[in-house]
Amino acid sequence: MRSLKDSVLSRGGDWDFELLQRYDKEIGIIAKEFGLDTYPNQIEVIASEQMLDAYASVGLPISYAHWSYGKEFIQNEEAYRRGQRGLAYELVINSDPCIAYLMEDNSMPMQALVIAHACYGHNSFFKGNYLFRQWTSADAIVDYMVFARKYIFECEQRYGEDRVEETLDACHALMDHGVDRFHRPSPLSAEDELQRQHEREEHAWKQYDDIWRTLPHKRDDGANVKKKKRIFPPEPQENLLYFIEKYSPTLEPWQREIVRIVRKLAQYFYPQGLTKVMNEGWATFWHYTLLNSMYDRGLVDDGFMFEILQSHTNVVMQPGFDHPGYSGINPYALGFAMMRDIRRICEEPDDEDREWFPDIVDKDWRDVLDFAMRNYKDESFIAQYLSPKLIREFHLFAIADAHKADHLRVEAIHNEEGYREVRRLLSKQYNRDVLVPDIQIVRYEHMGDRSLVLRYNRLRERPLTDDATEVLKHLSRLWGFKVTMEVFEEGKGVVDKTEVSPA
């Protein structure tokens, strides 16, 4: 039988690819014992410039060219060179196989942390959480981006870089409003997209007949026009990019395809915006648990764990509101604390836990965590599992900041009623309706001047930012006709209106 000293995988910070494989194998064995279900892993070791490049291209291994990616690359590179920011130790892609990028500058302990965090933490979350299962196609995203890159490059060659860039700029400005929240999108498939593209071009060619151009147009009198006119769309539409793709009177076929590509990309990232706290908390919890299990088994030494715990502590630190580095609640800190707290409630509950969480007390913590991971998003996860103990530890309380009031009011403190109110208000902050303005298409004058009418359902009298008019201009360019946005308030009706026409 080997001694603990003999079982240590390595000492010091040096690593090679064979050692990475050994660590990955051991971490994978422990992860399987805990019941983590993952996609196959594909680990790539890259340089700092490649990591910066991956940052710039929204974290995907391949993407189409756009000036914003170059701008992002330059800003990140300058900040990195001046020491104003660091680089992530890893980047992980929601794909099958799951692609994880490791920085070549990392020490061996940090490479192991990245493998545990990304290859088994994030990976299992991508595969298990209901939002990712329903709304993304992990097995097709890389092939689809290859198709998108090739298609947009061909458009640049055929129609000019300026026209393609203008279309992409407009689509990117509307990405937050290019998501289906209630209708499951069709699976991504580069092969299907190519086939659909060819069928559409062939259909357009078959329908073309120059003789129709020579026929006189039939003119309807006003009564007939009025009779035919009806409200369209029959129901408000929140997916602006989809509506533009299908109904824009002026877009050419290649532009519609670009709108579709950006819309598919927005849909791919949709679950990640709703699960930041859960996803990072889950991955952080598992790198902490897996690496501590390795230490308990004698696979790593004290020096290894000192470096791991130093990095881990920095990641889960929650700065105070008066700290220079404060930028809100750290999703790593809150997510990790909640995962750990669920395990504590299952294993070592007190009377308060038994009152607040009777359904999970004394249950197998792995089953409870797995159920939460699979069936919740940030908003519902916080509303269900944030405990009074964590509210006290994070010093959370509620301040009422009514814009018409002269003073702030402390609305919820650390008592029975206050805990519930703090939990409700905090979970509400992760509601997408709070983060993304509720803007819907309510009318398309398809029998008239072809103008488009949108409605912004204002939440708690909050105005849109100054960028709203610029975004409307982008929408108007894609639409080709006048675009009007009405500001609607419950109980008051339309209180404001903005009109934009294409330049």
XYZ file of C-alpha atoms in Angstrom:
503
model
C 0.000 0.000 0.000
C 1.338 3.439 -0.961
C 2.031 6.019 1.735
C 0.419 9.443 1.498
C 3.803 10.855 0.550
C 4.106 8.462 -2.393
C 0.563 9.136 -3.615
C 1.065 12.880 -4.194
C 0.659 13.555 -7.915
C 3.189 16.383 -8.087
C 5.032 19.024 -6.088
C 5.636 22.639 -6.981
C 4.137 24.698 -9.776
C 5.645 23.092 -12.883
C 3.382 21.079 -15.179
C 3.432 19.236 -18.473
C 0.667 17.717 -20.590
C 1.104 14.247 -19.128
C 0.668 15.692 -15.629
C -2.465 17.570 -16.734
C -3.913 14.264 -17.912
C -3.163 12.604 -14.578
C -4.868 15.391 -12.633
C -7.841 15.356 -14.996
C -8.181 11.592 -14.535
C -8.096 11.783 -10.723
C -10.486 14.746 -10.557
C -12.821 12.944 -12.954
C -12.867 9.837 -10.749
C -13.839 11.876 -7.679
C -16.418 13.885 -9.662
C -18.044 10.646 -10.800
C -18.205 9.421 -7.198
C -20.131 12.590 -6.315
C -22.515 11.937 -9.199
C -21.504 14.770 -11.543
C -22.745 14.132 -15.089
C -20.713 15.942 -17.750
C -20.105 16.197 -21.465
C -16.745 14.799 -22.629
C -13.983 17.317 -21.931
C -11.686 18.921 -24.489
C -8.888 20.816 -22.732
C -6.905 23.429 -24.657
C -3.846 25.225 -23.269
C -3.487 28.728 -24.721
C -1.310 31.834 -24.360
C -2.428 35.128 -22.822
C -3.018 36.735 -26.240
C -5.211 33.835 -27.260
C -7.183 34.241 -24.050
C -7.626 37.949 -24.821
C -8.802 37.001 -28.295
C -11.289 34.523 -26.834
C -12.579 37.266 -24.506
C -13.118 39.588 -27.448
C -15.086 37.069 -29.518
C -17.703 36.620 -26.755
C -16.004 33.513 -25.425
C -16.576 31.280 -28.438
C -13.727 29.335 -30.050
C -14.665 30.712 -33.472
C -16.794 33.664 -34.520
C -17.362 36.038 -37.412
C -15.313 39.212 -37.756
C -16.672 42.476 -36.341
C -15.008 45.722 -35.319
C -16.409 45.509 -31.758
C -14.374 42.351 -31.136
C -11.192 44.149 -32.170
C -12.044 47.098 -29.942
C -12.671 44.755 -27.021
C -9.358 42.989 -27.662
C -7.382 46.256 -27.652
C -9.047 47.527 -24.464
C -8.443 44.258 -22.610
C -4.865 43.989 -23.876
C -3.974 47.551 -22.848
C -5.471 47.077 -19.378
C -3.668 43.734 -19.003
C -0.290 45.161 -20.064
C -0.631 48.091 -17.645
C -1.559 45.737 -14.809
C -5.014 47.274 -14.422
C -6.732 43.917 -14.785
C -5.863 40.254 -14.784
C -7.022 37.455 -17.012
C -9.343 34.651 -16.078
C -7.538 31.418 -15.336
C -9.926 29.689 -17.720
C -12.652 30.012 -20.274
C -15.224 27.289 -20.828
C -17.599 26.773 -23.749
C -21.079 25.269 -23.496
C -20.476 22.698 -26.215
C -20.337 18.934 -26.663
C -17.520 18.095 -26.105
C -17.141 20.845 -23.510
C -14.148 23.007 -24.495
C -12.077 24.430 -21.632
C -9.195 26.865 -22.213
C -6.352 26.842 -19.684
C -3.742 29.618 -19.511
C -0.240 28.331 -20.160
C 1.066 30.723 -17.485
C -0.919 28.960 -14.746
C 0.895 26.900 -12.143
C -0.051 23.245 -11.692
C -2.329 23.952 -8.709
C -4.158 26.592 -10.753
C -4.484 24.220 -13.726
C -6.054 21.669 -11.395
C -8.434 24.296 -10.014
C -9.452 25.236 -13.558
C -10.054 21.609 -14.504
C -12.227 21.062 -11.434
C -14.051 24.383 -11.844
C -14.658 24.359 -15.590
C -14.413 20.759 -16.798
C -16.550 19.312 -14.017
C -18.341 22.288 -12.408
C -19.508 24.399 -15.348
C -19.640 21.367 -17.620
C -22.107 19.504 -15.404
C -24.200 22.667 -15.014
C -24.372 23.154 -18.793
C -25.509 19.571 -19.233
C -27.964 19.465 -16.323
C -29.710 22.831 -15.927
C -33.140 22.994 -17.564
C -32.523 26.345 -19.283
C -29.454 25.039 -21.094
C -31.213 21.786 -21.997
C -34.190 23.610 -23.461
C -32.625 26.635 -25.114
C -29.159 25.661 -26.376
C -27.658 23.062 -28.690
C -24.315 22.189 -27.128
C -23.559 19.596 -29.806
C -24.019 22.055 -32.683
C -22.826 25.514 -31.604
C -19.236 25.194 -32.880
C -20.288 23.900 -36.312
C -22.942 26.611 -36.518
C -20.381 29.348 -35.785
C -18.136 27.923 -38.519
C -21.101 28.251 -40.888
C -21.804 31.810 -39.630
C -18.187 32.904 -40.025
C -17.984 31.541 -43.568
C -21.340 33.038 -44.579
C -20.558 36.535 -43.285
C -17.110 36.462 -44.913
C -18.732 35.588 -48.249
C -21.221 38.427 -47.790
C -18.348 40.860 -47.218
C -16.738 39.713 -50.461
C -19.976 39.974 -52.441
C -21.749 43.012 -50.967
C -18.939 44.965 -49.332
C -17.629 45.178 -45.789
C -19.435 48.451 -45.034
C -22.916 47.080 -45.768
C -22.274 43.903 -43.788
C -20.843 45.879 -40.872
C -23.846 48.225 -40.836
C -26.212 45.244 -40.695
C -24.212 43.573 -37.918
C -24.061 46.817 -35.919
C -27.834 47.097 -35.996
C -28.330 43.437 -35.049
C -25.860 43.635 -32.169
C -27.670 46.696 -30.792
C -30.856 44.593 -30.634
C -29.380 41.312 -29.340
C -31.058 41.584 -25.940
C -34.370 41.728 -27.792
C -33.712 38.766 -30.059
C -34.671 36.000 -27.649
C -37.607 33.597 -27.455
C -38.509 33.159 -23.784
C -41.653 31.082 -24.183
C -41.245 29.260 -27.497
C -38.475 26.693 -27.685
C -36.225 27.468 -30.674
C -35.375 24.867 -33.278
C -32.053 23.060 -32.689
C -28.911 24.538 -34.207
C -27.550 22.690 -37.209
C -25.049 24.060 -39.702
C -26.079 21.417 -42.220
C -29.773 22.318 -41.895
C -28.972 26.023 -42.184
C -27.076 25.472 -45.440
C -29.890 23.338 -46.832
C -32.495 25.914 -45.848
C -30.417 28.688 -47.407
C -30.127 26.819 -50.719
C -33.841 26.029 -50.761
C -34.710 29.668 -50.170
C -32.450 30.875 -52.981
C -33.835 28.245 -55.348
C -37.403 29.187 -54.450
C -36.699 32.878 -55.069
C -35.187 32.048 -58.468
C -38.181 29.930 -59.501
C -40.612 32.656 -58.487
C -38.864 35.327 -60.524
C -40.558 36.182 -63.798
C -39.775 39.503 -65.428
C -43.119 39.604 -67.261
C -44.938 40.506 -64.015
C -43.058 43.806 -64.002
C -44.847 44.920 -67.181
C -48.396 44.397 -65.851
C -50.337 47.447 -64.607
C -50.875 47.627 -60.854
C -54.425 47.122 -59.668
C -55.562 50.092 -57.654
C -57.986 49.651 -54.781
C -60.299 52.436 -53.754
C -60.268 53.607 -50.152
C -63.166 51.375 -49.141
C -61.368 48.221 -50.247
C -58.175 49.256 -48.470
C -60.108 49.929 -45.279
C -61.885 46.604 -45.585
C -58.630 44.673 -45.965
C -56.777 46.519 -43.231
C -56.357 44.654 -39.991
C -54.078 44.871 -36.962
C -50.844 42.950 -37.421
C -49.320 41.226 -35.588
C -52.417 39.926 -33.785
C -50.379 39.559 -30.553
C -47.481 41.754 -29.323
C -44.081 40.346 -30.317
C -41.090 40.623 -27.958
C -38.518 38.971 -30.240
C -37.649 42.009 -32.332
C -34.919 40.327 -34.380
C -37.230 37.465 -35.358
C -39.960 39.883 -36.486
C -37.439 41.901 -38.515
C -36.033 38.752 -40.095
C -39.481 37.592 -41.199
C -41.292 40.825 -42.065
C -38.850 43.652 -42.843
C -40.025 45.184 -46.153
C -36.526 46.199 -47.250
C -33.976 43.583 -46.149
C -32.270 41.532 -48.819
C -32.033 37.737 -48.345
C -28.392 37.863 -47.230
C -29.260 40.509 -44.622
C -32.089 38.358 -43.274
C -29.612 35.521 -42.875
C -27.276 37.773 -40.865
C -30.188 38.827 -38.641
C -30.921 35.134 -38.133
C -27.288 34.374 -37.218
C -27.161 37.117 -34.574
C -30.564 36.013 -33.245
C -29.329 32.421 -32.877
C -26.245 33.696 -31.053
C -28.397 35.762 -28.679
C -30.525 32.690 -27.972
C -27.400 30.636 -27.205
C -26.307 33.120 -24.504
C -29.813 33.587 -23.078
C -29.526 30.934 -20.276
C -26.148 32.242 -19.141
C -27.614 35.633 -18.280
C -30.272 34.006 -16.084
C -27.955 31.639 -14.176
C -24.804 33.639 -13.371
C -25.072 33.190 -9.589
C -26.019 29.507 -9.823
C -23.511 28.609 -12.537
C -20.525 30.269 -10.870
C -21.626 29.168 -7.418
C -21.988 25.550 -8.577
C -18.576 25.516 -10.308
C -16.878 27.190 -7.326
C -18.519 24.793 -4.873
C -17.307 21.798 -6.854
C -13.737 22.941 -7.387
C -13.572 23.536 -3.615
C -15.125 20.134 -2.841
C -13.189 18.101 -5.410
C -9.780 19.568 -4.581
C -10.341 19.173 -0.852
C -11.229 15.531 -1.512
C -7.944 15.150 -3.389
C -6.119 16.579 -0.376
C -7.953 14.233 1.996
C -6.834 11.293 -0.171
C -3.211 12.409 -0.139
C -3.137 13.209 -3.876
C -1.944 16.804 -3.325
C 0.268 18.371 -0.677
C 0.026 21.351 1.675
C 1.721 23.742 -0.743
C -0.840 22.847 -3.412
C -3.762 23.568 -1.074
C -2.295 26.856 0.203
C -2.216 28.186 -3.365
C -5.700 26.836 -4.099
C -7.225 28.366 -0.962
C -5.571 31.720 -1.602
C -7.079 31.887 -5.088
C -10.414 30.532 -3.924
C -10.641 33.126 -1.134
C -10.006 35.948 -3.602
C -12.729 34.629 -5.913
C -15.440 34.396 -3.223
C -14.584 37.631 -1.413
C -17.550 39.968 -1.061
C -16.313 43.587 -0.777
C -18.274 45.871 1.514
C -20.369 48.673 0.057
C -17.666 51.192 1.110
C -14.811 49.191 -0.434
C -13.118 50.774 -3.498
C -13.630 47.516 -5.404
C -17.354 47.202 -4.626
C -19.518 46.651 -7.714
C -22.567 44.956 -6.254
C -23.039 41.420 -5.022
C -20.288 39.067 -6.176
C -22.067 36.157 -7.953
C -19.229 33.790 -6.997
C -19.570 34.753 -3.339
C -23.355 34.487 -3.174
C -23.597 31.334 -5.288
C -20.853 29.486 -3.401
C -22.249 30.526 -0.024
C -25.729 29.301 -0.953
C -24.446 25.929 -2.219
C -22.425 25.442 0.966
C -25.377 26.539 3.078
C -27.679 23.991 1.447
C -25.193 21.261 2.332
C -25.030 22.573 5.919
C -28.831 22.599 6.229
C -28.973 19.001 5.026
C -26.188 17.756 7.293
C -26.240 19.997 10.387
C -29.574 21.839 10.608
C -30.543 24.034 13.550
C -34.037 24.967 14.727
C -34.198 27.947 12.365
C -33.319 25.719 9.385
C -35.997 23.207 10.368
C -38.573 25.980 10.368
C -37.515 27.572 7.074
C -36.460 24.494 5.075
C -38.373 21.455 6.391
C -38.287 19.768 2.972
C -34.485 19.472 2.761
C -33.443 19.030 6.400
C -31.660 15.696 6.946
C -31.837 14.855 3.203
C -28.843 13.735 1.123
C -27.165 17.034 0.241
C -26.023 15.732 -3.139
C -29.595 14.985 -4.174
C -30.821 18.374 -2.946
C -28.057 20.289 -4.734
C -28.534 18.280 -7.924
C -32.285 19.000 -7.908
C -31.678 22.720 -7.366
C -29.056 22.859 -10.133
C -31.355 21.187 -12.641
C -34.611 23.013 -11.935
C -33.884 26.627 -10.956
C -32.500 29.874 -12.312
C -30.989 32.705 -10.236
C -34.303 34.403 -9.492
C -36.125 31.282 -8.276
C -33.005 29.777 -6.642
C -32.568 32.805 -4.373
C -36.292 32.980 -3.649
C -36.277 29.317 -2.610
C -32.960 28.754 -0.816
C -31.550 32.018 0.582
C -31.509 31.441 4.334
C -31.749 33.901 7.248
C -28.236 32.804 8.242
C -26.788 33.996 4.907
C -28.807 37.204 5.041
C -27.101 37.949 8.334
C -23.649 36.925 7.077
C -23.950 39.139 3.981
C -25.431 41.979 6.100
C -28.384 42.293 3.742
C -31.287 44.620 4.423
C -33.732 46.568 2.261
C -33.825 50.297 1.598
C -36.911 51.899 0.043
C -35.770 54.535 -2.464
C -38.988 56.063 -3.806
C -38.103 58.764 -6.330
C -40.837 61.073 -5.037
C -39.773 60.764 -1.370
C -37.298 63.141 0.263
C -35.714 60.475 2.470
C -34.629 56.850 2.259
C -36.473 54.360 4.450
C -35.173 51.107 5.938
C -37.871 48.686 4.852
C -36.622 45.254 5.948
C -34.290 44.282 8.787
C -33.211 41.014 10.413
C -36.474 39.675 11.723
C -38.986 37.115 10.482
C -40.797 39.494 8.172
C -37.582 41.218 7.126
C -35.844 38.010 6.039
C -38.716 37.164 3.694
C -38.810 40.665 2.259
C -35.026 40.773 1.698
C -35.161 37.399 -0.027
C -38.068 38.490 -2.220
C -36.432 41.774 -3.209
C -33.029 40.229 -3.880
C -34.487 37.491 -6.072
C -36.465 40.120 -7.982
C -33.213 41.863 -8.918
C -32.317 38.794 -10.987
C -35.610 38.880 -12.892
C -34.900 39.444 -16.588
C -37.784 41.921 -16.808
C -35.859 44.159 -14.411
C -32.573 43.786 -16.306
C -33.910 44.097 -19.882
C -36.595 46.670 -20.801
C -39.935 45.151 -21.820
C -40.249 46.369 -25.428
C -42.696 44.719 -27.827
C -43.859 45.228 -31.391
C -47.583 46.031 -31.255
C -48.390 47.191 -34.789
C -47.046 46.920 -38.324
C -48.843 49.155 -40.816
C -48.458 46.617 -43.617
C -51.423 48.025 -45.564
C -50.328 51.632 -45.083
C -47.000 53.420 -44.748
C -45.219 50.254 -43.510
C -44.222 51.941 -40.265
C -43.591 49.936 -37.120
C -44.973 50.728 -33.668
C -43.272 49.445 -30.514
C -44.395 49.732 -26.926
C -42.132 50.082 -23.902
C -43.953 48.883 -20.814
C -42.329 51.129 -18.250
C -41.517 49.449 -14.928
C -42.016 51.616 -11.833
C -41.723 54.823 -13.890
C -38.124 54.007 -14.868
C -37.034 55.877 -18.012
C -34.899 54.309 -20.700
C -31.257 55.406 -21.015
C -30.051 57.985 -23.508
C -28.956 55.136 -25.806
C -32.582 54.203 -26.536
C -32.860 56.603 -29.484
C -29.661 55.243 -31.036
C -30.985 51.691 -30.719
C -34.220 52.801 -32.394
C -32.164 54.218 -35.271
C -30.532 50.812 -35.754
C -33.961 49.197 -35.759
C -35.200 51.723 -38.303
C -32.256 50.935 -40.600
C -33.132 47.249 -40.554
C -36.824 47.960 -41.037
C -36.421 50.587 -43.753
C -39.383 52.751 -42.658
C -40.450 54.915 -39.752
C -40.316 53.346 -36.299
C -42.331 54.710 -33.368
C -41.884 53.693 -29.743
C -44.677 54.418 -27.281
C -43.987 54.557 -23.543
C -46.820 52.826 -21.737
C -47.572 52.966 -18.011
C -50.132 50.841 -16.219
C -53.185 52.926 -15.375
C -52.019 55.894 -17.445
C -51.732 54.525 -20.975
C -49.253 56.012 -23.451
C -47.312 58.814 -21.696
C -44.579 59.483 -24.251
C -43.635 58.740 -27.838
C -40.439 58.720 -29.927
C -40.319 58.549 -33.741
C -37.283 57.652 -35.823
C -36.956 57.388 -39.594
C -34.143 55.650 -41.517
C -31.303 57.951 -42.500
